[in-house]
Amino acid sequence: MNIAAQFRPARLGILLSGRGSNFLAIAAAIRAGRLKGVEIAVVISNVAEAGGIEAAQELGLPTAVFVSKGRKRAEHDADVIGCLRAHQVNLVCLAGYMRLLSPDFIAAFPQCILNIHPSLLPSFPGLDAQGQAFEYGVKIAGCTVHFVDEHLDHGTMILQRAIPVLDTDDAHALADRILIEEHQAYSEAIGRVVSGEYEVRGRRFVKRATV
Ligand code: GRF
């Protein structure tokens, strides 16, 4: 697959459920010219009160809310997929989207859904990854940007960033320092995916050999 051609231009569909600081970091990277050929096509939330949606509206970006609570996953996802298609999204970025995707969703955007997780996967998948890592007593923590597959926090890893856990840390301080790394890592990972300079080889995301 020619990744570069596929993402020309890259039209991001951001999915979030909360404050949206990762989304804002991506938007800032685009504004600063650090992500050339990338635009945010739509920001979607499954939570009506998500701060990230308000922030997107303030930036003048198209937004949509599909409340997921009480709805069947497949039906809710069908609405989200329809919205992403209507906005011609070709790269879906989960940014604090607190909902598992249905198999139909993953099949609709093969190898085109990214997620950021606040741990060095495969350690500490799932909720409160930073707290899990802190309680476990790891000395190195960090974050991972990865493709989304049908298993939780499992797809091919694109990029990881590591930081030391300090003796003075508590779980909140650690989470705050990981978040700073997340804000850099997500844009960098998007840049790599859309650059066409990398390919997926098995479970590895590696630079293409130059001829
Ligand atoms: C981040 O820690 C991200 O890694 C995780 O959910 C959190 C979302 O934060 N998936 P924000 O809404 O982007 O500020």
XYZ file of C-alpha atoms and ligand atoms in Angstrom:
225
model
C 0.000 0.000 0.000
C 1.326 3.455 -0.899
C 0.678 5.256 2.360
C 1.734 8.692 1.094
C -0.719 8.718 -1.828
C -3.469 7.456 0.412
C -3.093 10.462 2.739
C -2.737 13.266 0.224
C -4.110 15.383 1.784
C -4.507 13.724 5.178
C -7.978 14.504 6.498
C -8.125 13.712 10.179
C -11.223 12.653 12.050
C -10.567 13.215 15.755
C -12.594 11.149 18.225
C -12.609 12.231 21.849
C -14.613 11.925 25.053
C -12.999 14.482 27.360
C -10.870 17.590 27.652
C -9.092 16.991 24.327
C -5.587 18.167 25.154
C -4.098 15.719 22.639
C -6.479 17.012 19.973
C -5.399 20.592 20.774
C -1.738 19.623 20.514
C -2.387 18.149 17.052
C -4.308 21.288 16.024
C -1.419 23.434 17.279
C 1.129 21.371 15.334
C -0.902 21.860 12.148
C -1.218 25.599 12.785
C 2.508 25.872 13.423
C 3.234 24.198 10.073
C 4.763 21.118 11.672
C 2.283 18.775 9.938
C 2.264 19.771 6.288
C -0.558 18.364 4.150
C -2.629 17.479 7.214
C -5.987 19.024 8.085
C -8.636 18.301 10.703
C -11.828 17.396 8.852
C -14.075 16.859 11.881
C -13.966 16.429 15.663
C -16.468 13.920 17.050
C -17.382 13.136 20.640
C -19.494 10.428 22.208
C -20.000 12.655 25.284
C -22.090 15.814 24.940
C -20.197 17.751 27.629
C -16.701 16.908 26.362
C -14.466 19.960 26.738
C -12.679 19.012 23.519
C -15.830 19.679 21.478
C -16.169 23.189 22.842
C -12.495 23.797 22.117
C -12.956 22.548 18.539
C -15.928 24.864 18.037
C -13.859 27.793 19.298
C -11.260 26.905 16.673
C -13.990 26.945 14.023
C -13.647 23.247 13.218
C -16.575 21.049 12.164
C -17.840 19.054 15.152
C -20.402 16.348 15.827
C -21.688 14.633 18.955
C -23.145 11.128 18.927
C -23.979 10.220 22.510
C -23.073 6.570 22.985
C -24.567 5.966 26.419
C -27.360 3.406 26.243
C -26.854 2.685 22.547
C -25.757 -0.532 20.886
C -22.104 -0.294 19.867
C -22.705 -1.210 16.221
C -25.514 1.335 15.822
C -23.552 4.135 17.448
C -20.475 3.298 15.403
C -22.520 3.321 12.184
C -23.420 6.974 12.899
C -19.793 7.847 13.585
C -18.580 6.057 10.444
C -21.214 7.900 8.387
C -20.038 11.236 9.776
C -16.364 10.437 9.112
C -17.206 9.451 5.536
C -19.315 12.580 5.010
C -16.254 14.637 5.979
C -13.970 12.557 3.723
C -11.801 11.459 6.619
C -8.934 9.155 5.685
C -7.124 8.989 9.039
C -8.988 8.523 12.320
C -7.210 9.687 15.488
C -8.533 8.513 18.842
C -7.604 11.150 21.401
C -8.988 10.145 24.763
C -11.936 8.341 23.155
C -13.257 6.222 26.015
C -15.089 3.681 23.941
C -14.113 0.430 22.264
C -14.590 0.365 18.500
C -16.757 -2.305 16.890
C -15.182 -4.708 14.366
C -17.186 -2.937 11.639
C -15.537 0.372 12.545
C -12.060 -1.121 12.381
C -12.863 -2.800 9.050
C -14.187 0.517 7.663
C -10.782 2.214 8.157
C -8.188 -0.537 7.756
C -4.760 0.489 9.115
C -6.091 4.059 9.265
C -7.029 4.416 12.938
C -4.476 5.680 15.456
C -4.638 5.768 19.234
C -2.453 7.197 21.961
C -2.038 5.265 25.174
C -0.274 6.619 28.283
C 2.029 3.659 28.905
C 4.864 1.849 27.211
C 2.781 -0.911 25.637
C 2.470 -3.848 25.895
C 2.737 -2.961 29.605
C -0.355 -1.571 31.300
C -3.106 -1.624 28.669
C -6.573 -0.472 29.686
C -7.751 2.220 32.072
C -5.529 4.344 34.329
C -2.330 3.132 32.692
C -0.264 5.777 34.480
C -1.625 4.694 37.876
C -0.992 1.053 37.023
C 2.615 1.814 36.083
C 3.159 3.927 39.187
C 1.747 1.281 41.534
C 3.793 -1.424 39.833
C 6.908 0.582 40.586
C 8.362 0.871 37.093
C 11.404 3.116 36.730
C 10.654 4.084 33.123
C 7.181 5.133 31.967
C 5.901 6.768 28.808
C 3.353 6.698 26.031
C 2.668 4.799 22.824
C 0.990 5.814 19.568
C -0.270 2.746 17.739
C -2.607 1.572 15.003
C -5.899 0.295 16.354
C -6.814 -3.317 15.743
C -9.567 -5.488 17.183
C -7.760 -5.987 20.497
C -7.477 -3.395 23.256
C -4.305 -1.233 23.074
C -2.681 -3.834 20.864
C -2.120 -2.774 17.217
C 1.224 -2.106 15.537
C 3.193 0.519 17.440
C 4.203 3.652 15.538
C 6.184 5.541 18.151
C 6.948 5.459 21.862
C 8.363 8.076 24.208
C 9.900 7.200 27.550
C 10.496 9.222 30.712
C 12.045 8.273 34.050
C 9.769 7.819 37.056
C 11.119 10.092 39.781
C 11.313 9.156 43.463
C 9.337 12.318 44.164
C 6.502 11.397 41.739
C 2.987 10.507 42.684
C 0.590 9.035 40.133
C -0.742 12.494 39.176
C 2.672 14.063 38.701
C 3.715 11.096 36.585
C 0.536 11.333 34.463
C 1.160 15.064 33.922
C 4.718 14.422 32.725
C 3.584 11.599 30.443
C 0.931 13.936 28.982
C 3.629 16.415 27.951
C 5.272 13.589 25.988
C 1.921 12.555 24.504
C 1.421 16.018 23.071
C 4.686 15.720 21.129
C 4.350 12.061 20.253
C 0.928 12.146 18.593
C 1.834 14.776 16.004
C 5.158 13.118 15.321
C 3.421 9.771 14.779
C 0.848 11.317 12.422
C 3.707 12.896 10.502
C 5.376 9.526 10.104
C 2.197 7.759 9.012
C 1.326 10.312 6.323
C 4.917 10.758 5.130
C 4.957 7.548 3.136
C 8.467 6.926 4.416
C 7.375 4.122 6.746
C 5.674 0.791 6.255
C 4.125 -1.915 8.390
C 6.195 -5.102 8.378
C 4.539 -7.712 10.530
C 4.103 -6.033 13.886
C 6.792 -3.492 13.119
C 6.400 0.048 11.741
C 9.702 0.756 10.079
C 11.337 3.148 7.636
C 11.135 1.932 4.050
C 14.416 0.877 2.540
C 15.618 3.505 0.053
C 16.589 2.195 -3.371
C -4.598 10.692 27.419
O -3.814 10.363 28.538
C -4.526 9.608 26.398
O -3.302 8.943 26.367
C -5.600 8.657 26.842
O -6.632 9.475 27.333
C -6.076 10.731 27.757
C -6.811 11.799 27.016
O -6.415 13.075 27.387
N -5.996 7.786 25.765
P -6.856 14.343 26.517
O -8.394 14.316 26.485
O -6.261 14.244 25.173
O -6.360 15.513 27.314
